CSV table of C-alpha atoms in Angstrom, one decimal:
chain,number,residue,atom,x,y,z
A,1,MET,CA,15.0,-17.7,17.1
A,2,ALA,CA,17.2,-17.8,14.1
A,3,GLN,CA,15.8,-19.3,10.9
A,4,ILE,CA,18.0,-21.9,9.2
A,5,TYR,CA,18.0,-22.2,5.4
A,6,SER,CA,20.2,-24.3,3.0
A,7,HIS,CA,20.9,-24.2,-0.7
A,8,SER,CA,18.6,-27.2,-1.3
A,9,LYS,CA,15.7,-25.5,0.7
A,10,LEU,CA,16.1,-22.3,-1.3
A,11,TRP,CA,16.4,-24.3,-4.6
A,12,LEU,CA,13.1,-26.1,-3.9
A,13,PHE,CA,11.2,-22.8,-3.5
A,14,GLU,CA,12.7,-21.4,-6.7
A,15,ASN,CA,11.8,-24.5,-8.6
A,16,CYS,CA,8.5,-25.5,-7.1
A,17,PRO,CA,6.8,-23.2,-4.5
A,18,GLU,CA,4.0,-25.8,-4.0
A,19,ALA,CA,6.5,-28.5,-3.0
A,20,TYR,CA,8.2,-26.1,-0.7
A,21,LYS,CA,5.0,-25.3,1.1
A,22,ILE,CA,4.1,-28.9,1.5
A,23,LYS,CA,7.6,-29.8,2.8
A,24,TYR,CA,8.5,-26.9,5.0
A,25,ILE,CA,5.3,-25.1,5.9
A,26,ASP,CA,2.6,-27.7,6.0
A,27,LYS,CA,5.2,-30.4,6.8
A,28,THR,CA,3.0,-33.1,5.1
A,29,PHE,CA,5.5,-34.1,2.4
A,30,PRO,CA,5.0,-37.9,1.9
A,31,ASP,CA,7.8,-40.3,2.7
A,32,LEU,CA,8.1,-41.9,-0.7
A,33,PRO,CA,10.8,-44.4,-1.8
A,34,LYS,CA,14.2,-43.0,-2.9
A,35,SER,CA,15.0,-43.0,-6.6
A,36,PHE,CA,17.9,-45.1,-7.9
A,37,GLU,CA,19.6,-41.8,-9.0
A,38,LEU,CA,19.7,-40.5,-5.4
A,39,TYR,CA,20.7,-43.9,-4.1
A,40,LEU,CA,23.6,-44.1,-6.5
A,41,GLY,CA,24.7,-40.7,-5.5
A,42,ASP,CA,24.5,-41.6,-1.8
A,43,ILE,CA,26.6,-44.8,-2.2
A,44,VAL,CA,29.2,-43.1,-4.3
A,45,HIS,CA,29.5,-40.3,-1.8
A,46,GLN,CA,29.8,-42.8,1.1
A,47,SER,CA,32.5,-44.7,-0.8
A,48,LEU,CA,34.6,-41.6,-1.4
A,49,GLU,CA,34.1,-40.5,2.3
A,50,TRP,CA,35.4,-43.9,3.4
A,51,PHE,CA,38.3,-43.7,1.0
A,52,TYR,CA,39.5,-40.3,2.1
A,53,GLU,CA,39.0,-41.1,5.8
A,54,GLU,CA,41.2,-44.1,5.3
A,55,ILE,CA,43.9,-41.9,3.6
A,56,LYS,CA,43.8,-39.5,6.6
A,57,LEU,CA,44.5,-42.5,8.8
A,58,GLY,CA,47.5,-43.5,6.6
A,59,ASN,CA,45.7,-46.4,4.9
A,60,PHE,CA,46.0,-46.1,1.1
A,61,HIS,CA,43.7,-48.4,-1.0
A,62,ASP,CA,43.9,-49.3,-4.6
A,63,ALA,CA,41.0,-49.0,-7.1
A,64,ASP,CA,39.9,-52.6,-6.5
A,65,GLU,CA,39.5,-52.0,-2.8
A,66,LEU,CA,37.5,-48.8,-3.4
A,67,ILE,CA,35.2,-50.7,-5.7
A,68,GLU,CA,34.9,-53.5,-3.1
A,69,ARG,CA,33.8,-51.0,-0.5
A,70,TYR,CA,31.3,-49.5,-2.9
A,71,ALA,CA,29.8,-52.9,-3.7
A,72,ASN,CA,29.5,-53.7,0.0
A,73,LEU,CA,27.8,-50.4,0.7
A,74,TRP,CA,25.4,-50.9,-2.2
A,75,GLN,CA,24.4,-54.4,-1.0
A,76,GLU,CA,24.1,-53.4,2.7
A,77,ASN,CA,21.8,-50.4,2.0
A,78,PHE,CA,19.9,-51.8,-1.0
A,79,SER,CA,16.1,-51.8,-0.8
A,80,ASN,CA,13.5,-53.3,-3.2
A,81,THR,CA,11.5,-50.1,-2.8
A,82,LEU,CA,13.9,-47.9,-4.8
A,83,ARG,CA,12.2,-46.2,-7.7
A,84,SER,CA,13.5,-46.6,-11.2
A,85,ASN,CA,12.9,-44.3,-14.2
A,86,GLY,CA,12.1,-47.4,-16.3
A,87,TYR,CA,15.0,-47.0,-18.7
A,88,LEU,CA,17.8,-48.5,-16.7
A,89,LYS,CA,18.2,-51.8,-14.8
A,90,VAL,CA,19.6,-52.2,-11.3
A,91,GLU,CA,22.9,-53.5,-12.7
A,92,ASP,CA,23.1,-50.4,-14.9
A,93,TYR,CA,22.9,-48.1,-12.0
A,94,PHE,CA,25.4,-50.2,-10.1
A,95,ASN,CA,27.9,-50.3,-13.0
A,96,LYS,CA,27.6,-46.5,-13.4
A,97,GLY,CA,28.9,-46.1,-9.9
A,98,ILE,CA,31.8,-48.4,-10.6
A,99,LYS,CA,32.7,-46.3,-13.6
A,100,PHE,CA,32.4,-43.0,-11.7
A,101,LEU,CA,34.8,-44.3,-9.0
A,102,VAL,CA,37.4,-46.0,-11.3
A,103,ASP,CA,37.6,-42.9,-13.5
A,104,TYR,CA,37.9,-40.7,-10.4
A,105,TYR,CA,40.6,-42.9,-8.9
A,106,TYR,CA,42.9,-42.9,-11.9
A,107,LYS,CA,42.4,-39.2,-12.6
A,108,ASN,CA,43.3,-38.1,-9.1
A,109,LYS,CA,45.8,-40.6,-7.8
A,110,PRO,CA,48.2,-40.7,-5.8
A,111,PHE,CA,45.9,-38.8,-3.4
A,112,VAL,CA,48.5,-36.7,-1.5
A,113,ASP,CA,46.6,-33.4,-1.6
A,114,ASN,CA,46.3,-32.9,2.2
A,115,THR,CA,42.6,-33.4,2.8
A,116,ILE,CA,41.8,-31.9,6.2
A,117,HIS,CA,38.0,-32.3,6.5
A,118,ILE,CA,35.4,-34.7,5.1
A,119,GLU,CA,31.6,-34.1,5.2
A,120,LYS,CA,32.2,-30.9,7.2
A,121,LYS,CA,29.1,-29.1,8.5
A,122,ILE,CA,29.1,-25.3,8.0
A,123,ILE,CA,26.7,-22.7,9.4
A,124,PHE,CA,26.9,-19.0,9.1
A,125,PRO,CA,24.7,-15.9,9.4
A,126,LEU,CA,23.5,-13.9,6.5
A,127,ASP,CA,22.7,-10.7,8.5
A,128,ASN,CA,24.4,-8.8,11.3
A,129,ASN,CA,21.6,-9.7,13.8
A,130,LYS,CA,22.0,-13.4,13.0
A,131,GLU,CA,18.3,-13.9,12.3
A,132,TYR,CA,19.0,-16.0,9.2
A,133,LEU,CA,21.5,-18.7,9.0
A,134,ILE,CA,22.7,-20.9,6.1
A,135,GLN,CA,23.7,-24.5,6.8
A,136,GLY,CA,25.4,-27.0,4.6
A,137,TYR,CA,27.8,-29.9,4.4
A,138,ILE,CA,31.1,-29.8,2.4
A,139,ASP,CA,32.1,-33.1,0.8
A,140,ARG,CA,35.8,-32.5,1.2
A,141,ILE,CA,38.2,-29.7,2.1
A,142,VAL,CA,41.8,-29.6,1.1
A,143,LEU,CA,44.5,-27.2,2.5
A,144,SER,CA,47.0,-26.7,-0.4
A,145,LYS,CA,50.7,-26.0,0.0
A,146,ASP,CA,50.1,-22.3,-0.6
A,147,GLU,CA,47.5,-22.2,2.3
A,148,GLU,CA,44.5,-22.1,0.0
A,149,TYR,CA,41.4,-23.9,1.1
A,150,GLU,CA,39.9,-26.1,-1.7
A,151,VAL,CA,36.2,-26.9,-1.4
A,152,HIS,CA,35.5,-30.2,-3.3
A,153,ASP,CA,32.0,-31.3,-4.3
A,154,TYR,CA,31.0,-34.5,-6.1
A,155,LYS,CA,28.1,-34.5,-8.6
A,156,THR,CA,26.7,-37.8,-9.9
A,157,ASN,CA,23.9,-36.7,-12.1
A,158,ASP,CA,24.1,-36.7,-15.8
A,159,SER,CA,24.0,-32.9,-16.3
A,160,LEU,CA,27.2,-31.0,-16.8
A,161,LYS,CA,27.3,-27.3,-16.0
A,162,THR,CA,29.2,-24.7,-18.1
A,163,GLN,CA,31.9,-22.6,-16.6
A,164,GLU,CA,29.5,-19.6,-16.7
A,165,GLN,CA,26.9,-21.6,-14.7
A,166,ILE,CA,29.6,-22.7,-12.2
A,167,ASP,CA,30.8,-19.1,-11.8
A,168,ALA,CA,27.2,-18.2,-10.8
A,169,ASP,CA,26.5,-21.2,-8.7
A,170,ARG,CA,25.3,-20.5,-5.1
A,171,GLN,CA,26.0,-23.8,-3.3
A,172,LEU,CA,29.8,-23.8,-3.1
A,173,ALA,CA,29.8,-20.0,-2.7
A,174,PHE,CA,27.8,-20.6,0.5
A,175,TYR,CA,30.6,-23.0,1.6
A,176,HIS,CA,33.1,-20.3,1.0
A,177,LEU,CA,31.2,-17.9,3.3
A,178,GLY,CA,30.9,-20.7,5.9
A,179,LEU,CA,34.7,-21.2,5.9
A,180,GLN,CA,35.3,-17.5,6.2
A,181,GLU,CA,32.9,-17.4,9.2
A,182,GLU,CA,35.0,-20.1,10.9
A,183,LEU,CA,38.5,-19.3,9.7
A,184,GLY,CA,38.5,-15.6,8.9
A,185,LYS,CA,37.7,-13.4,5.9
A,186,GLU,CA,41.3,-13.2,4.8
A,187,ILE,CA,41.5,-16.9,3.8
A,188,LYS,CA,41.9,-18.0,0.2
A,189,VAL,CA,39.3,-20.4,-1.2
A,190,LYS,CA,39.0,-22.3,-4.4
A,191,LEU,CA,35.7,-24.0,-5.4
A,192,ILE,CA,36.0,-27.4,-7.2
A,193,TRP,CA,33.2,-29.4,-8.8
A,194,HIS,CA,33.8,-33.0,-9.7
A,195,PHE,CA,31.2,-34.1,-12.4
A,196,LEU,CA,31.7,-37.8,-12.0
A,197,ALA,CA,29.4,-38.9,-14.9
A,198,HIS,CA,31.7,-36.9,-17.3
A,199,ASN,CA,35.0,-37.4,-15.5
A,200,LYS,CA,35.4,-33.7,-15.5
A,201,THR,CA,36.5,-31.1,-13.0
A,202,ILE,CA,35.5,-27.5,-13.1
A,203,VAL,CA,37.2,-24.8,-10.8
A,204,SER,CA,35.8,-21.4,-9.8
A,205,SER,CA,36.3,-18.7,-7.2
A,206,ARG,CA,34.4,-15.7,-5.7
A,207,THR,CA,35.5,-12.2,-4.9
A,208,PRO,CA,34.6,-10.5,-1.7
A,209,GLU,CA,32.1,-8.3,-3.6
A,210,GLN,CA,30.5,-11.3,-5.2
A,211,LEU,CA,30.1,-13.0,-1.8
A,212,GLU,CA,28.5,-9.9,-0.3
A,213,LYS,CA,26.1,-9.7,-3.2
A,214,LEU,CA,25.2,-13.3,-2.7
A,215,LYS,CA,24.3,-12.6,0.9
A,216,SER,CA,22.1,-9.7,-0.1
A,217,GLN,CA,20.4,-11.7,-2.9
A,218,THR,CA,19.8,-14.6,-0.5
A,219,LEU,CA,18.2,-12.4,2.1
A,220,GLU,CA,15.9,-10.9,-0.6
A,221,LEU,CA,14.9,-14.5,-1.6
A,222,ILE,CA,14.2,-15.4,2.0
A,223,LYS,CA,12.0,-12.3,2.4
A,224,LEU,CA,10.1,-13.3,-0.7
A,225,ILE,CA,9.6,-16.8,0.7
A,226,GLU,CA,8.3,-15.4,4.0
A,227,THR,CA,5.8,-13.0,2.4
A,228,ASN,CA,4.7,-15.4,-0.4
A,229,SER,CA,1.0,-16.3,-0.5
A,230,ILE,CA,0.8,-18.1,-3.9
A,231,TRP,CA,2.3,-21.5,-4.0
A,232,GLN,CA,2.3,-22.6,-7.7
A,233,PRO,CA,3.4,-26.1,-8.8
A,234,CYS,CA,6.4,-26.1,-11.1
A,235,ASN,CA,4.6,-27.9,-14.0
A,236,LYS,CA,8.1,-28.8,-15.4
A,237,PRO,CA,9.1,-31.9,-17.3
A,238,TRP,CA,10.4,-33.7,-14.2
A,239,CYS,CA,7.1,-33.2,-12.3
A,240,ASP,CA,6.1,-36.8,-12.7
A,241,TRP,CA,9.3,-37.8,-10.9
A,242,CYS,CA,9.0,-35.4,-8.0
A,243,SER,CA,8.9,-37.3,-4.7
A,244,PHE,CA,5.6,-35.6,-4.0
């Protein structure tokens, strides 16, 4: 049976082997409350998903309607068990989301970029025998006028990556490979990150050689995971905020 991996699963091993073992091998990872940071990201993503689904149906909404949808989703899904970092209040998180969406709206209107897929699942093999698969979900895909596929991804955390980091990023490159598997290796693909906390967009691309190298490197990482016997904790600054 094929083994399925994802960017987040590989990232967890790279950053904390102990947490990886608990979650994916022992399968005893505790079900702890979600953090406000993750909740904010979820609600912002759901709001933009609704917004673009409406556009595909021919229903165009102004910024106020987008914020109204966001506020309704926030209220409908809110839980008193959400974990706070102690520095921000509930209304601070809520207002951050409003700013993200308002900035995004006015930066990207009038929204006529030909979105063809929203929250699209991709899955593709890393090897010829299809023993190892990569799975992921693309926030949004646009087909431009020159037949180029644009992979759009929304980031709501406070960190902003450099162009160099973006050009080496694995997540959206996986999405590129997934689209090639579905549509053919000859397609043109552009990778676009939206850093909503900074109202900034960064664009990147990958060559065929870079994509093949990524597949090889990922297979090497998976082999390392499968043969690993020492599961060290990360002992990094964010350890106290790990869900484990």
